[in-house]
Amino acid sequence: MTRLWCARAWVDNKWASRVLLEANSHGYWQRITPNTEAPQDDTSQFDCVIPGLVNAHSHAFQRTMASLTERQDPNRPGDDFWGWRERMYQVALRIGPTELEIVAEWLYREMLQSGFTQVCEFHYLHLDPEGRPYSDSLELGLALTRAAERAGIGLTLLPTLYMHRGFGQTGLSEAQRRFACTPDEVLEWQSRIQAQAQFSGRTHLLNAGVALHSLRAVDAGAIRAVAQCVGEVPLHIHVAEQTSEVADCVEHLGQRPVEWLLEHIGLDNRWNLVHATHSLRHELAGIASSGATVVLCPTTEANLGDGLFDLTTSLTHEVKWSVGTDSHINRHPALELQLLEYGQRLHLRQRNLAARHAKAHSTAAVLFEGALKGGLASCGQPLGGFLVGQRADAVALDAASAPLFGVPLDHYLDAWVMGQPSMPVSSVWVAGKKLDPKPSKMLQTAWLEVMKKLWS
């Protein structure tokens, strides 16, 4: 049994004092007891503990190009998402299973050090660099599961269906050759991962859903078939990230992306709409009514010049949302939350917008709780915070660190999210197990070799 005594813990959307957290041997919270004196035994004691968060959208291989696409190409006077995508394809063509496993473990350890304890991996690298199947068609997916197991993070693997290069086009481009797969294959991969988790006794740390890359890459029949066959597991799809994508969708399908999904697919609480950046008010209302979740990736969306999601309207309609680091230009959950609020402030020239539109007091609390509850829906694991029966994930913040030192206790969350969101956490637990997420010397060497291979 794991026992943690916390001077302050974030319980049920507020700070509770003198909290004893107890997890059972299966890695789930068994008792949450506030207002109790510190035990006089070897129970670990901490100043400030919060639940771990879900990173609801990750493309692990893109970690290798984070910050390395920030120079203007003289042959491309107007850089945008589509130019970045071409450079991403070049990286995708050079990574094999060994490199992917190294990169993913490095990345997942970074996530743990920043406060993420679960990651949803939107996985569309399926074939070898020549576009041929591996002897095991799940080779690259299994590399991700091994990386997550070594790091200690929970993993929701989302084998991704990718069929077409764009609206009204058949097949993939040569640069997309590694992404090709069929609906039957992604369903088989999802089933295999679930079976592996069952066989290994790791269902609390490993599960699988399915992703459809986007409306431009998957046709309506395939979306319906997968949604009908896959059962009650998370379903993720990129949607309405780019204005040109919205225009193309209207031209080819007769409706905006979210409109089309609501009318022709019938969204429900399994669905996670990644980005949904250019969704209109009536679409956000429809998402809220459907029970679907929006997955927001503010630092990637800013880095790619995507645009601003309408957070204030989504809060008014009580849309569920989670956050992800996507291309991993940033790996800190608090920075994603900070930028989500600051984007609205810059656009509307007002302050504390999340708190106002959620009819709450603390902006940081609204953002943190939104990510916590939405992450639960995105990953399909019991990660709802410090509640009996939820997975025993926890993150300790160092009250003696500069960002928190001297700050009133009730403002710790405000200081972490709005003050210094890149502050590393002091300790992290996943399923009741305390982890050491720092990379080993061997992993550091392997990471350097991968980066040298890709960029030298």
mmCIF file of C-alpha atoms in Angstrom, residues 107-117 331-333 422-428 436-438:
data_model
loop_
_atom_site.group_PDB
_atom_site.id
_atom_site.type_symbol
_atom_site.label_atom_id
_atom_site.label_comp_id
_atom_site.label_asym_id
_atom_site.label_seq_id
_atom_site.Cartn_x
_atom_site.Cartn_y
_atom_site.Cartn_z
ATOM 1 C CA LEU A 107 9.678 12.189 -24.295
ATOM 2 C CA TYR A 108 7.562 10.239 -21.819
ATOM 3 C CA ARG A 109 10.113 10.873 -19.081
ATOM 4 C CA GLU A 110 9.969 14.586 -19.879
ATOM 5 C CA MET A 111 6.199 14.430 -19.521
ATOM 6 C CA LEU A 112 6.445 12.766 -16.119
ATOM 7 C CA GLN A 113 8.892 15.420 -14.929
ATOM 8 C CA SER A 114 6.380 18.134 -15.819
ATOM 9 C CA GLY A 115 3.199 16.626 -14.330
ATOM 10 C CA PHE A 116 1.689 14.377 -16.999
ATOM 11 C CA THR A 117 1.063 10.794 -15.859
ATOM 12 C CA ARG A 331 6.132 19.348 -22.790
ATOM 13 C CA HIS A 332 4.607 21.097 -19.755
ATOM 14 C CA PRO A 333 0.884 20.839 -18.931
ATOM 15 C CA SER A 422 7.723 25.199 -16.815
ATOM 16 C CA MET A 423 8.625 24.465 -13.181
ATOM 17 C CA PRO A 424 9.485 20.747 -12.837
ATOM 18 C CA VAL A 425 7.598 18.721 -10.273
ATOM 19 C CA SER A 426 9.477 17.360 -7.264
ATOM 20 C CA SER A 427 7.944 13.859 -7.190
ATOM 21 C CA VAL A 428 5.527 11.826 -9.294
ATOM 22 C CA ASP A 436 12.292 8.435 -11.032
ATOM 23 C CA PRO A 437 11.676 9.942 -14.472
ATOM 24 C CA LYS A 438 15.179 11.316 -15.001
#
